[in-house]
Short mmCIF file of C-alpha atoms in Angstrom, two decimals:
data_model
loop_
_atom_site.label_atom_id
_atom_site.label_comp_id
_atom_site.label_asym_id
_atom_site.label_seq_id
_atom_site.Cartn_x
_atom_site.Cartn_y
_atom_site.Cartn_z
CA MET E 1 0.20 0.05 -0.03
CA ARG E 2 2.67 2.27 0.86
CA TRP E 3 4.54 1.98 -2.50
CA GLY E 4 1.00 2.70 -4.26
CA ARG E 5 0.76 5.79 -2.37
CA SER E 6 4.02 6.60 -3.21
CA ALA E 7 3.76 6.75 -6.95
CA ILE E 8 0.51 8.49 -6.70
CA ALA E 9 2.17 11.21 -4.71
CA LEU E 10 4.85 11.17 -7.45
CA GLY E 11 2.13 11.30 -10.28
CA LEU E 12 0.70 14.18 -8.40
CA VAL E 13 4.45 15.72 -8.39
CA LEU E 14 4.97 15.14 -11.91
CA LEU E 15 1.50 16.29 -13.02
CA LEU E 16 1.70 19.42 -11.09
CA CYS E 17 5.49 20.30 -12.95
CA GLY E 18 3.26 21.27 -15.73
CA CYS E 19 2.87 17.87 -17.06
CA GLY E 20 -0.55 17.58 -17.13
CA ALA E 21 -2.68 19.66 -14.69
CA LYS E 22 -4.94 22.17 -15.85
CA TYR E 23 -5.24 24.22 -12.63
CA SER E 24 -2.48 24.88 -9.51
CA PRO E 25 -4.47 23.47 -6.64
CA LEU E 26 -3.32 26.87 -4.26
CA PHE E 27 -6.43 29.02 -3.82
CA ILE E 28 -7.20 32.01 -1.70
CA GLY E 29 -10.93 32.60 -0.41
CA GLY E 30 -12.90 34.10 2.34
CA ALA E 31 -13.83 37.37 3.54
CA VAL E 32 -11.45 40.21 3.16
CA SER E 33 -11.01 40.49 6.75
CA HIS E 34 -10.19 37.01 7.21
CA PRO E 35 -8.32 35.84 3.63
CA VAL E 36 -7.75 31.86 3.81
CA ILE E 37 -5.02 30.29 1.51
CA GLY E 38 -5.91 26.69 0.57
CA TRP E 39 -4.53 23.93 -1.26
CA ARG E 40 -6.88 21.51 -2.68
CA GLU E 41 -5.97 18.20 -1.86
CA CYS E 42 -6.02 15.04 -3.69
CA PRO E 43 -7.95 12.03 -1.99
CA GLY E 44 -5.81 9.06 -1.11
CA VAL E 45 -2.50 11.18 -1.41
CA GLU E 46 -0.93 11.66 2.15
CA TYR E 47 1.35 14.03 2.94
CA ASN E 48 0.08 16.54 0.59
CA GLY E 49 -0.44 20.04 1.64
CA ILE E 50 1.26 24.06 2.50
CA THR E 51 4.66 23.88 4.18
CA GLU E 52 5.86 27.18 3.60
CA VAL E 53 3.97 30.82 2.09
CA GLY E 54 4.92 34.11 1.46
CA LEU E 55 2.85 36.65 1.13
CA TYR E 56 3.59 39.64 -1.46
CA LYS E 57 2.96 43.23 -2.91
CA TRP E 58 3.00 42.33 -6.50
CA ALA E 59 4.85 44.95 -8.48
CA ASP E 60 4.56 46.39 -11.63
CA GLU E 61 6.83 44.29 -13.46
CA GLY E 62 6.53 41.10 -10.91
CA THR E 63 7.10 37.30 -12.04
CA ALA E 64 6.74 34.29 -9.88
CA ASP E 65 10.28 34.30 -9.10
CA ASP E 66 10.18 37.82 -8.36
CA PRO E 67 6.98 38.92 -7.19
CA GLY E 68 7.91 42.18 -5.50
CA GLU E 69 8.04 42.99 -1.42
CA LEU E 70 7.75 40.59 0.50
CA LEU E 71 4.87 41.42 3.30
CA TRP E 72 4.86 37.91 5.05
CA HIS E 73 6.48 34.96 5.46
CA ILE E 74 5.59 31.35 7.46
CA ALA E 75 7.70 27.92 6.79
CA ALA E 76 6.78 24.54 8.94
CA THR E 77 8.88 22.50 11.30
CA ASP E 78 9.79 19.52 11.91
CA GLY E 79 7.73 18.39 8.95
CA HIS E 80 3.88 19.53 9.44
CA VAL E 81 1.58 20.27 6.46
CA VAL E 82 -1.41 22.28 6.45
CA ASP E 83 -4.11 22.75 3.37
CA ARG E 84 -5.48 25.99 5.31
CA VAL E 85 -3.58 29.06 6.38
CA SER E 86 -5.49 32.28 7.54
CA ILE E 87 -3.40 35.24 6.25
CA GLY E 88 -0.93 36.74 9.14
CA GLU E 89 -1.02 33.96 11.23
CA ALA E 90 1.35 30.58 12.12
CA PRO E 91 -0.49 27.35 12.55
CA ALA E 92 1.03 25.15 14.89
CA GLY E 93 3.95 23.41 13.74
CA PHE E 94 4.91 26.70 11.51
CA THR E 95 7.66 29.82 12.13
CA THR E 96 6.87 32.89 11.37
CA LEU E 97 9.90 34.23 9.22
CA HIS E 98 8.55 37.53 8.45
CA PRO E 99 5.38 38.96 10.33
CA LEU E 100 2.71 40.99 8.66
CA THR E 101 2.52 44.44 9.52
CA THR E 102 0.69 45.98 7.14
CA GLU E 103 -3.01 45.59 5.92
CA LEU E 104 -4.14 44.34 2.70
CA GLU E 105 -5.55 47.18 0.48
CA SER E 106 -8.42 46.70 -1.58
CA GLY E 107 -7.82 47.41 -5.24
CA THR E 108 -3.94 46.59 -4.83
CA THR E 109 -2.70 43.04 -6.35
CA TYR E 110 -0.92 40.52 -4.22
CA ALA E 111 1.07 37.38 -4.95
CA LEU E 112 1.07 33.84 -2.96
CA ARG E 113 4.20 31.51 -3.41
CA THR E 114 4.04 28.29 -1.75
CA ASN E 115 6.17 25.20 -1.27
CA MET E 116 3.99 21.61 -0.66
CA ALA E 117 5.04 18.90 0.79
CA SER E 118 4.54 16.35 -1.60
CA ASP E 119 8.45 17.79 -3.10
CA GLN E 120 10.04 20.95 -2.52
CA LEU E 121 10.45 21.82 -6.04
CA VAL E 122 6.30 21.82 -6.53
CA SER E 123 5.15 24.92 -5.61
CA GLY E 124 2.14 26.67 -5.73
CA PHE E 125 1.64 30.73 -7.21
CA LEU E 126 -0.96 32.92 -7.61
CA THR E 127 -1.98 36.86 -7.62
CA PHE E 128 -5.06 38.45 -6.30
CA ARG E 129 -6.81 41.27 -5.34
CA PRO E 130 -8.20 41.76 -1.85
CA ASP E 131 -11.84 43.30 -3.84
CA GLN E 132 -12.02 39.68 -5.40
CA LEU E 133 -12.44 37.95 -1.87
CA ALA E 134 -16.02 37.07 -0.67
CA VAL E 135 -17.13 34.50 1.44
CA GLY E 136 -18.39 31.32 -0.68
CA GLN E 137 -15.70 32.82 -3.58
CA VAL E 138 -12.44 31.48 -4.33
CA VAL E 139 -9.43 33.16 -6.40
CA PHE E 140 -7.03 30.30 -7.88
CA ASN E 141 -4.90 29.88 -11.60
CA GLY E 142 -3.98 33.30 -12.56
CA GLY E 143 -6.24 35.16 -10.37
CA LYS E 144 -9.27 33.60 -11.71
CA ASP E 145 -12.44 33.58 -9.27
CA GLU E 146 -15.73 31.81 -8.83
CA SER E 147 -17.60 30.60 -6.59
CA LEU E 148 -16.57 27.75 -3.89
CA LYS E 149 -19.41 25.44 -5.56
CA ALA E 150 -18.07 25.80 -8.74
CA TYR E 151 -14.63 25.40 -7.82
CA GLU E 152 -15.26 22.16 -5.60
CA SER E 153 -17.26 20.84 -8.42
CA ARG E 154 -14.10 21.27 -10.97
CA ASP E 155 -13.08 17.41 -11.73
CA ASN E 156 -9.92 16.36 -9.55
CA GLU E 157 -8.03 15.43 -12.53
CA ASP E 158 -7.95 19.49 -13.63
CA PHE E 159 -5.92 20.03 -10.11
CA GLY E 160 -3.45 16.99 -11.15
CA CYS E 161 -5.24 14.50 -8.92
CA PHE E 162 -5.04 11.13 -10.86
CA THR E 163 -5.77 8.81 -8.04
CA GLY E 164 -7.43 6.21 -10.23
#
């Protein structure tokens, strides 16, 4: 059984590296007053989740490798993994490397960069504006936003989950 799960995790890693996944599993949702970063989990895959998060104020000429000014940074200690993180907070098992000292401004674009437990080479990236955030909405894949219901109804294979 362990080999099967390892094969599934390896498949997920390969797919998220641009080999078939239509969307990144990284998303952000919730109200402007309490935004929550999430990682869409693949059914049956262990150790799949967020181990590090950086929040950046998006620069005019920013890129995924150099998104702009770092506003907040947390990282897991001792192999902790989560699938949800509230912006500005460090969950149990995480260390704050750069505290958030400012509020998010409406109309400003921000970037999220994350590393995942499945492999340090697998990361998530997205941009969003606080005015896109609302209860029952998510932002994912390059700033695309839609209802949480529509997002959750998308096929898992669109996110690289090939568990069959």
